[in-house]
mmCIF file of C-alpha atoms in Angstrom:
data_model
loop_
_atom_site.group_PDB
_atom_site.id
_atom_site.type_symbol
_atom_site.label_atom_id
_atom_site.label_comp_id
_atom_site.label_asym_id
_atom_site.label_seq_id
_atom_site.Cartn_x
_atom_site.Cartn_y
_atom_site.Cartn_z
ATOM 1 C CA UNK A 215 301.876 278.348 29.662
ATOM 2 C CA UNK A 216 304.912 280.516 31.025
ATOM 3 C CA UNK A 217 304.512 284.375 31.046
ATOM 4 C CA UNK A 218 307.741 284.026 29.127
ATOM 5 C CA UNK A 219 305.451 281.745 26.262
ATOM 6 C CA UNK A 220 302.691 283.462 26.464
ATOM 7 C CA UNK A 221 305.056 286.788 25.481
ATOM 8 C CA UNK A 222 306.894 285.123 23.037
ATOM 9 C CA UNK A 223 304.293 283.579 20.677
ATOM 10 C CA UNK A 224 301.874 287.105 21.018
ATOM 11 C CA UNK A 225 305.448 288.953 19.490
ATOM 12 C CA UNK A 226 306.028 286.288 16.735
ATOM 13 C CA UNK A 227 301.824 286.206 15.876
ATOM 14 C CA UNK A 228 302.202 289.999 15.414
ATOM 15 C CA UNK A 229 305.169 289.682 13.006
ATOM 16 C CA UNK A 230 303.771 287.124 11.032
ATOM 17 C CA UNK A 231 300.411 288.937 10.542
ATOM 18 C CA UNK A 232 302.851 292.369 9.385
ATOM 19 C CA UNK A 233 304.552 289.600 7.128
ATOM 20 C CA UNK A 234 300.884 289.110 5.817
ATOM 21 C CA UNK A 235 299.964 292.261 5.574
ATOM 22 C CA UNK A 236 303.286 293.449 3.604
ATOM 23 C CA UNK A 237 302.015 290.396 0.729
ATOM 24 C CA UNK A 238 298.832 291.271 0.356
ATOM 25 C CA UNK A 239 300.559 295.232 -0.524
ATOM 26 C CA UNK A 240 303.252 294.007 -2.826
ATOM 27 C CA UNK A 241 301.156 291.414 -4.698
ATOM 28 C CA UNK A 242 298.541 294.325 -6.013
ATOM 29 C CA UNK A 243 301.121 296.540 -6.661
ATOM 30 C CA UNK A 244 303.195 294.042 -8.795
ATOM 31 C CA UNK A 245 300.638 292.052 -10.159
ATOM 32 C CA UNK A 246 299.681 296.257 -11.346
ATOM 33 C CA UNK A 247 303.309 296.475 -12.971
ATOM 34 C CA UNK A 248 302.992 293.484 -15.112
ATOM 35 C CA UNK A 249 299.401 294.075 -16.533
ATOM 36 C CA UNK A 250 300.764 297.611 -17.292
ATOM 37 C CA UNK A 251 304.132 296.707 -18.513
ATOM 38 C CA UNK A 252 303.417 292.717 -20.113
ATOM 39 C CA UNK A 253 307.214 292.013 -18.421
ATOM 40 C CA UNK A 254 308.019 288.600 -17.799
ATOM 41 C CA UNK A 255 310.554 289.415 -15.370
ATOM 42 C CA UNK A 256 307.570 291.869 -13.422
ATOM 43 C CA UNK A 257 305.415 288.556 -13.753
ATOM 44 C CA UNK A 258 307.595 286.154 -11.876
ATOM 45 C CA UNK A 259 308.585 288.980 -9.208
ATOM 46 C CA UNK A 260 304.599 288.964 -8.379
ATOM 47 C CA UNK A 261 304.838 285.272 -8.628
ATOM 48 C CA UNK A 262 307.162 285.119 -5.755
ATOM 49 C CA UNK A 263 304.864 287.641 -3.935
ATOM 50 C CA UNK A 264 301.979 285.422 -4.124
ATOM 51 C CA UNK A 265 304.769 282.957 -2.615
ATOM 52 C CA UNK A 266 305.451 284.951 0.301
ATOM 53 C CA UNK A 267 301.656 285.472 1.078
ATOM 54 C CA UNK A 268 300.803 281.692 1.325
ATOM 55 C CA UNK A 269 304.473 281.000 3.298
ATOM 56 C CA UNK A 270 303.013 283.895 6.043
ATOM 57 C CA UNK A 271 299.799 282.671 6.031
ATOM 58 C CA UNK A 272 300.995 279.073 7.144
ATOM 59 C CA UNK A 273 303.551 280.998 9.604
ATOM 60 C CA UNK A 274 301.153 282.632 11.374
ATOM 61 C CA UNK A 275 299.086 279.207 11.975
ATOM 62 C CA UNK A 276 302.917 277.276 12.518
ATOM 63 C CA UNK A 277 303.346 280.300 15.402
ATOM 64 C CA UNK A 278 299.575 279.869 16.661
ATOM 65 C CA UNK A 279 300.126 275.932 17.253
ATOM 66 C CA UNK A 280 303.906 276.186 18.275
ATOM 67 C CA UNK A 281 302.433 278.189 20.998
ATOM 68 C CA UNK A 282 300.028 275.789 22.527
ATOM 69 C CA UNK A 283 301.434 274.580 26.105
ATOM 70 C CA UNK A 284 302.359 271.104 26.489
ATOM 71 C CA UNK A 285 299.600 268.825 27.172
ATOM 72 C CA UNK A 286 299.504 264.704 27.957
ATOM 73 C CA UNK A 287 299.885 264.227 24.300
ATOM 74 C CA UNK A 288 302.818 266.803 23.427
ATOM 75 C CA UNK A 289 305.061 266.577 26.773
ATOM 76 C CA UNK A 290 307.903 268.498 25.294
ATOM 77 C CA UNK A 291 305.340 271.334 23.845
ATOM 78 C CA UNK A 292 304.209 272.284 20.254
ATOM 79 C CA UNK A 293 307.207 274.463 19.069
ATOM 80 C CA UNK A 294 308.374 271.910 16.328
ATOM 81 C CA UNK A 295 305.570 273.277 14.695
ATOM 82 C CA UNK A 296 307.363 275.761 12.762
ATOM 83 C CA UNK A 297 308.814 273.524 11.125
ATOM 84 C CA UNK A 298 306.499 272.766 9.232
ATOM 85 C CA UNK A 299 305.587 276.100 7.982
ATOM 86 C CA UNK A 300 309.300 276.813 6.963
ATOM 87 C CA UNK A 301 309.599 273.359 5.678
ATOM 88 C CA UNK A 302 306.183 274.793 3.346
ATOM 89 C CA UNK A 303 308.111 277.910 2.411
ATOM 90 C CA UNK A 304 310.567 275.990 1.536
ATOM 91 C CA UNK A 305 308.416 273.452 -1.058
ATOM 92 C CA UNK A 306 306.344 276.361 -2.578
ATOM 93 C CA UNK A 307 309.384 278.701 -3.496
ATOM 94 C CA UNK A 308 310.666 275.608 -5.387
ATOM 95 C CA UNK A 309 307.817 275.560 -7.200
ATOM 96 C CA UNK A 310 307.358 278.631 -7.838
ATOM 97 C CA UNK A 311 311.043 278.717 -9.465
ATOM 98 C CA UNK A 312 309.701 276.079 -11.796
ATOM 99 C CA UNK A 313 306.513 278.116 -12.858
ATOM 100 C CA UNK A 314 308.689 281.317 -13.507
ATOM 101 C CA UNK A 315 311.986 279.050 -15.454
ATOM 102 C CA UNK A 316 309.212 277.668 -18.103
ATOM 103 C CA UNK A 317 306.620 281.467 -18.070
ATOM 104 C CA UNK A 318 311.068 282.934 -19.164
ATOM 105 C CA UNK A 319 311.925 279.977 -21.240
ATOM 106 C CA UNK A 320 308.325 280.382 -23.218
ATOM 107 C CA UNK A 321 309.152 284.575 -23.375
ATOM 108 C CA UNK A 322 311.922 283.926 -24.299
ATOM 109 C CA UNK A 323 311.951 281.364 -27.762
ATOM 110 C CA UNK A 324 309.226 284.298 -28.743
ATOM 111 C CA UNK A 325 309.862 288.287 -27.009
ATOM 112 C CA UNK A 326 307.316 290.511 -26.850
ATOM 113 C CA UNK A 327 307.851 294.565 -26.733
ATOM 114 C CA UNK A 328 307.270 295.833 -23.415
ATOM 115 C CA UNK A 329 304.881 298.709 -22.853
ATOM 116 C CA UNK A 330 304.621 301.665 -19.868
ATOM 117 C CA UNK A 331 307.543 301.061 -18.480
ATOM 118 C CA UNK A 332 308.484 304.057 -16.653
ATOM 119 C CA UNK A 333 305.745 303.463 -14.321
ATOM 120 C CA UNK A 334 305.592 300.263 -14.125
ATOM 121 C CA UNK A 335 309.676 300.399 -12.427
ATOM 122 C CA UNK A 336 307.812 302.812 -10.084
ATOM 123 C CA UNK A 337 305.314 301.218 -8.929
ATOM 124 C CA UNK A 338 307.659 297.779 -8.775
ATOM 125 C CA UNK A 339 309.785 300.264 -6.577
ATOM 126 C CA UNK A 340 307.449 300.845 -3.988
ATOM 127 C CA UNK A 341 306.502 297.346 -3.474
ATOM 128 C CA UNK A 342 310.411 296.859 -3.304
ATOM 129 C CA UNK A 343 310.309 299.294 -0.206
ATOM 130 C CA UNK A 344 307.785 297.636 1.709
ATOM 131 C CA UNK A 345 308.998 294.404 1.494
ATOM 132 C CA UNK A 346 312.856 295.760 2.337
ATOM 133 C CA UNK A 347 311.595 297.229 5.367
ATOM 134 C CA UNK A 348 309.135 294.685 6.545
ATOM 135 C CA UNK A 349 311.754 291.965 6.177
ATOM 136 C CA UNK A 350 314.842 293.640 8.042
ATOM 137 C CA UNK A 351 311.572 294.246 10.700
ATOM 138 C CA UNK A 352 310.889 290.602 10.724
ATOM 139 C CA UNK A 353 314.500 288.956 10.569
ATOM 140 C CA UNK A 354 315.564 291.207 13.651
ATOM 141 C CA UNK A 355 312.740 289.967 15.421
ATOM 142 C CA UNK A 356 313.373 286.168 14.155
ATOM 143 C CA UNK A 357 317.540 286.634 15.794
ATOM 144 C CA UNK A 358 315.876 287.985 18.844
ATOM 145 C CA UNK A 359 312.812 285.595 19.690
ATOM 146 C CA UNK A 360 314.670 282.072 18.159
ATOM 147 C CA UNK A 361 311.860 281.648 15.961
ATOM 148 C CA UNK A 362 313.091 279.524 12.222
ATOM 149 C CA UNK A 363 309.398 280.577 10.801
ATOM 150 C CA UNK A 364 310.063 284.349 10.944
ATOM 151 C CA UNK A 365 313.599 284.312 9.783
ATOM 152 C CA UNK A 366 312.522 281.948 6.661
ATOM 153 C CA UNK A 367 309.901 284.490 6.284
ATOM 154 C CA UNK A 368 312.488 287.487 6.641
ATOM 155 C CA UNK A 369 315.015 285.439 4.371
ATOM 156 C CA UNK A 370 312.488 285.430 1.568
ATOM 157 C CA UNK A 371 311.188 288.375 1.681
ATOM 158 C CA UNK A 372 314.974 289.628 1.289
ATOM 159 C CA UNK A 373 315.890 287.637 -1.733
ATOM 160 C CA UNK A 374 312.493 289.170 -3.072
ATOM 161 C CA UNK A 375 313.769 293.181 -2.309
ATOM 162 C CA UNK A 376 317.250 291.859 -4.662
ATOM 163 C CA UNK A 377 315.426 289.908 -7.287
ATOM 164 C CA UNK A 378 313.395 292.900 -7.446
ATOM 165 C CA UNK A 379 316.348 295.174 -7.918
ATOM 166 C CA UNK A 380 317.922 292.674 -10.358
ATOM 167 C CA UNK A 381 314.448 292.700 -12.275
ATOM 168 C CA UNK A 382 314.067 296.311 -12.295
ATOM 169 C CA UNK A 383 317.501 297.237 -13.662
ATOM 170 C CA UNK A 384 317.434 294.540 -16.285
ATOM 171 C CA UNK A 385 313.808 295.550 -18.064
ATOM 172 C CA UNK A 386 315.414 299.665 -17.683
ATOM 173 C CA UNK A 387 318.638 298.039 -19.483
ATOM 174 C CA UNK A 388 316.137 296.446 -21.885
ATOM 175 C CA UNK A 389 314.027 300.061 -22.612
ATOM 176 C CA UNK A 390 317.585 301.891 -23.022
ATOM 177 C CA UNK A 391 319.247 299.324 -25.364
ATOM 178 C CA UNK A 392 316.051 297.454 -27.059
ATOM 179 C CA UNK A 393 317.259 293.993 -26.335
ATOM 180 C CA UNK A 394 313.875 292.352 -25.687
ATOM 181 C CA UNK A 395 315.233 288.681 -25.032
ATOM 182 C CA UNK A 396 316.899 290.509 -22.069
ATOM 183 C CA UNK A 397 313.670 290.306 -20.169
ATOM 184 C CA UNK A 398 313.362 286.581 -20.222
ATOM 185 C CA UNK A 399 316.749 285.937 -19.166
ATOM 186 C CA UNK A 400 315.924 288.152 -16.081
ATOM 187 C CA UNK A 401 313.320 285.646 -15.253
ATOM 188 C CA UNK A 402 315.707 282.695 -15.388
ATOM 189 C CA UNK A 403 317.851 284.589 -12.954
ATOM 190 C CA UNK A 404 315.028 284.777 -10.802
ATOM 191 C CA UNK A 405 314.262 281.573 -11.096
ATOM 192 C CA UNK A 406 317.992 280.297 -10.211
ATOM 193 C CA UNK A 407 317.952 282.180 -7.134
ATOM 194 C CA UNK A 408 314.664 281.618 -5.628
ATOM 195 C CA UNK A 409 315.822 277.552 -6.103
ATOM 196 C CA UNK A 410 318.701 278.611 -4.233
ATOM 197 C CA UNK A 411 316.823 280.072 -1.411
ATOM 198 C CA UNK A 412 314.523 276.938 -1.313
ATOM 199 C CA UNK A 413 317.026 274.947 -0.927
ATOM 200 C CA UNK A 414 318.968 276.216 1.671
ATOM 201 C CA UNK A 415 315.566 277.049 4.011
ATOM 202 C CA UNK A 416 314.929 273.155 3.480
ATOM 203 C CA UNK A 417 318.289 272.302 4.130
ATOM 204 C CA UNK A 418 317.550 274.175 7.692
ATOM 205 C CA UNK A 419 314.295 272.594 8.144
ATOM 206 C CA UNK A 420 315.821 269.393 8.056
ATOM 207 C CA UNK A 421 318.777 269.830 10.097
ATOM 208 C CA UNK A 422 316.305 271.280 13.071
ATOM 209 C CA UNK A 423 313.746 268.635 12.171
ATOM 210 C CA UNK A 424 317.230 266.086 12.962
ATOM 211 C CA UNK A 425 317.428 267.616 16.558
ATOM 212 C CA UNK A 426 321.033 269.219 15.211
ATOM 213 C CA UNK A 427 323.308 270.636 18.390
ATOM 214 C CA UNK A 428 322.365 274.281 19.261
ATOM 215 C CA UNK A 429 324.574 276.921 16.996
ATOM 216 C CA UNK A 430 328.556 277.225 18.433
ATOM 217 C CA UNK A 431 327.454 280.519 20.352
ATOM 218 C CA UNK A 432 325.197 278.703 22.421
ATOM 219 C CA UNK A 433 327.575 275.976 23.174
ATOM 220 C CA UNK A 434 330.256 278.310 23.944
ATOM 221 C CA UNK A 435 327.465 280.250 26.727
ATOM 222 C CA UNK A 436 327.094 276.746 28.289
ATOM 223 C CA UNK A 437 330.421 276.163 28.545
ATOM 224 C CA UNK A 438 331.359 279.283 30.399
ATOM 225 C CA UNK A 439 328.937 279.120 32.884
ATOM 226 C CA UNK A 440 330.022 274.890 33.252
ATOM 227 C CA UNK A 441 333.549 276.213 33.871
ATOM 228 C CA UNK A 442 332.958 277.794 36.556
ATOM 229 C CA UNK A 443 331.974 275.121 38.228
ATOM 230 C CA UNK A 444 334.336 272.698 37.102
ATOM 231 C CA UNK A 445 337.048 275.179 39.063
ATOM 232 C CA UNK A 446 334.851 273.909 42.057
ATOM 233 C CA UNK A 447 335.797 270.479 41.651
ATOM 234 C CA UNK A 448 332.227 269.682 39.740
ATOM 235 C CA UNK A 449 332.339 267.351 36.811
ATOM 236 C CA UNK A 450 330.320 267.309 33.776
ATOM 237 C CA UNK A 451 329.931 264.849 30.895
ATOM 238 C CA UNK A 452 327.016 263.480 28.308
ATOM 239 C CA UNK A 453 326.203 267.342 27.778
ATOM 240 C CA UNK A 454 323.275 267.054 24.431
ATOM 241 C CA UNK A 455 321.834 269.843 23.260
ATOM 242 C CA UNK A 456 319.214 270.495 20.695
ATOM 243 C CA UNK A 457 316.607 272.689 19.177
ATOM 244 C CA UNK A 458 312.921 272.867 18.584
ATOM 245 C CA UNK A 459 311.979 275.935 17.131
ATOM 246 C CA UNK A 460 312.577 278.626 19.753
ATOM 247 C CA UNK A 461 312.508 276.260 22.928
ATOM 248 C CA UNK A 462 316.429 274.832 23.258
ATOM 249 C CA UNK A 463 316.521 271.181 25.395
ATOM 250 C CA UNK A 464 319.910 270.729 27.367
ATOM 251 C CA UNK A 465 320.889 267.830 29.221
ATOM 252 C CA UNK A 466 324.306 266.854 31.238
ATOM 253 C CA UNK A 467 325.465 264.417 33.852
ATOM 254 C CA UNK A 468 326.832 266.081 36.740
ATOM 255 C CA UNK A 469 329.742 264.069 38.751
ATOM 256 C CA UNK A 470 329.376 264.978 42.636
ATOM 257 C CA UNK A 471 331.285 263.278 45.664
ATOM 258 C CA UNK A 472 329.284 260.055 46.969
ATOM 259 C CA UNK A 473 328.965 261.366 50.405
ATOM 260 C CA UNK A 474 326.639 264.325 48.928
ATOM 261 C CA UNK A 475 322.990 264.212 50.491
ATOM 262 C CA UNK A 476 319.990 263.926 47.760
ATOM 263 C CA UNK A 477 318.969 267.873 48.951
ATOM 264 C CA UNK A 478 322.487 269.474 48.547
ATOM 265 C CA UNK A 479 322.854 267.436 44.668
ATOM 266 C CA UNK A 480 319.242 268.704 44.159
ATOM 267 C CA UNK A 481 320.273 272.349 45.283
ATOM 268 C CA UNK A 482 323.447 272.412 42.903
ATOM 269 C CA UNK A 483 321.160 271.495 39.919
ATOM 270 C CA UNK A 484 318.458 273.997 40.531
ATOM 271 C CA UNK A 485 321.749 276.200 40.666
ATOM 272 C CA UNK A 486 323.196 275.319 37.009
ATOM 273 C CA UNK A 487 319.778 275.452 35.638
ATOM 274 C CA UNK A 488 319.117 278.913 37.502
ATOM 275 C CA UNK A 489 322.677 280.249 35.677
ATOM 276 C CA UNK A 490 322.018 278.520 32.517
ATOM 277 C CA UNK A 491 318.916 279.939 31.930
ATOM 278 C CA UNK A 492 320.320 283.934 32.724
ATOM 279 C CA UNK A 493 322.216 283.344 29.358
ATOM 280 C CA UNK A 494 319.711 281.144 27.528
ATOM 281 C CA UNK A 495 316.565 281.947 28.091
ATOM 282 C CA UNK A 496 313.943 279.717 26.383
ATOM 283 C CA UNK A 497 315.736 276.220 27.714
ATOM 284 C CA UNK A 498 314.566 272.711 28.892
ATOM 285 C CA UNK A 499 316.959 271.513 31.362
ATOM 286 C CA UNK A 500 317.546 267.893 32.139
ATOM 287 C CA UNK A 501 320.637 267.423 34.699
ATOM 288 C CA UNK A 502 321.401 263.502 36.454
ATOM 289 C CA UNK A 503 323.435 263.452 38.994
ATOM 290 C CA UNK A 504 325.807 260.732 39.837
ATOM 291 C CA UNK A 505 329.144 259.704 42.035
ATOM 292 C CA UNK A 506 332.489 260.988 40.693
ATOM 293 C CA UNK A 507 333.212 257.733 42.728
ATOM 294 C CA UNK A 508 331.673 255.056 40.892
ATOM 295 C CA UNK A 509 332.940 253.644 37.681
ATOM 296 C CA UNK A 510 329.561 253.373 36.394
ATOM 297 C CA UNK A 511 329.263 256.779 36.259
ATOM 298 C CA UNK A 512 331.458 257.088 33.054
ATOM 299 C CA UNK A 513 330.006 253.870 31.485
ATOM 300 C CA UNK A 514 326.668 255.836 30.323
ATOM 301 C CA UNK A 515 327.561 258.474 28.202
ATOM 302 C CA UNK A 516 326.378 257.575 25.171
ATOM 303 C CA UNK A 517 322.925 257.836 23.399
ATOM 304 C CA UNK A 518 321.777 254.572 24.074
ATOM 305 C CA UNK A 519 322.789 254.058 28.129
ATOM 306 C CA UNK A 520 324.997 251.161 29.215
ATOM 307 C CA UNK A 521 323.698 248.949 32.226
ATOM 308 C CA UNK A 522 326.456 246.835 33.175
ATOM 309 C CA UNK A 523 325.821 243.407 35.323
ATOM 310 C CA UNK A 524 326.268 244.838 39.006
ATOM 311 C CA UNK A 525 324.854 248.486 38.716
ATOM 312 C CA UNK A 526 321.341 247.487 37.275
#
């Protein structure tokens, strides 16, 4: 493995244990505030705490396998492991929406008074705190080192800190006004948006698990650094690009004169890569060169290559 791999799965390991670490915290503490409290909407805010533990534990093995080196078996590495783990995240906060809709809908055909609720808020409060900070901790870190797992992670722990919120200013609206059936609704609220943030992390599982095109930013770096060639007279065309976890793959054709030699094509590609990878670190390169001269050159640009009768 790279220095550069060996750096980058050690820094995502250590945010998914924090992530870990931060659950463990916030489930006691919550799991305190209901007992003390007997608030449906405390009970499915601890519900989605127990969530987040289980989605970091299976992060943190996604991140240890993801950074295995590529072996005979797994030529293109392990990073698609991540996947996985968000793709897990994504399945258990669906289900835990449907465990805190029917624990509401229940509280809600029959409400029940609640009890200590001044400290109860508080404690809820802290636990709030934790996870606000630990998340904006982990999502900067998930932006910085490409990794899905840690900004699924981040992403839930974020829609926790405002369901939270949302739960603790609906059961203080409920002590001030005495509207018990206020409490329940608060749960179906929750419930709502934790489907909504299951669905969109397995919307983004799926479109990296479909080898989607790396994000416009990315295209737009390889671009600039392409032009700059092409105002040399260099050609490119079949440029793919994808994703897999962290790790991006790139490949292109590059159109040279005929009369080239195999060492100066070579020394132009180790040249793109060399540029390519200063403002995309992380990358796979795959570049085939070919004759600007020869028509076949432009006959095999799509995914499934064209060998025409003559040129095979």
């Amino acid at each position: 493995m790279t220095k550069e791999g060996v750096t980058l799965g050690g820094s995502t390991r250590r945010y998914a244990a924090l992530s870990i670490v931060a659950a463990v915290l916030t489930i006691g503490l919550k799991l305190g505030a209901y007992l003390l409290t007997g608030s449906v909407g405390l009970f499915s805010d601890a519900a989605e705490s127990v969530v987040n533990l289980v989605a970091a534990v299976a992060a943190l093995w996604a991140l240890l396998y993801a950074a295995r080196p590529p072996d005979e078996d797994h030529a293109f590495g392990h990073d698609k492991a991540e996947y996985f783990s968000s793709g897990l995240e994504s399945a258990l906060i669906l289900l835990a929406a449907g465990w805190i809709g029917v624990t509401a809908w229940d509280r809600f055909t029959d409400p029940q008074p609640l009890q200590n609720v001044g400290i109860g808020l508080s404690i809820t409060l802290v636990a709030t705190a934790i996870n606000g900070g630990v998340a904006l901790i982990i999502l900067r870190a998930g932006r910085r080192l490409r990794s899905i797992t840690l900004r699924a992670d981040a992403q839930h722990l974020l829609t926790d800190v405002w369901t939270s919120l949302g739960v603790v200013l609906g059961i203080a609206t409920v002590e001030l006004t005495g509207w018990l059936v206020l409490d329940p609704l608060i749960g179906l609220v929750v419930a709502a948006n934790i489907l909504w943030t299951g669905v969109r992390l397995l919307r983004d599982t799926a479109q990296g698990l479909l080898d989607r095109v790396l994000p416009p930013e990315d295209q737009e770096s390889i671009v600039k650094v392409l032009s700059r060639y092409e105002n040399e007279g260099i050609r490119f065309h079949a440029l793919r690009t994808r994703a897999s976890g962290p790790r991006r793959f790139i490949s292109m054709h590059v159109l040279v004169p005929g009369g080239w030699t195999v060492q100066r094509g070579h020394d132009l590609s180790e040249k793109i890569e060399r540029d390519l990878a200063a403002v995309l670190p992380h990358s796979t390169f795959f570049i085939h060169i070919e004759p600007s001269e020869d028509p076949a050159s432009f006959a095999d640009q799509s995914l499934d290559r064209r060998i025409d009768e003559g040129h095979s």
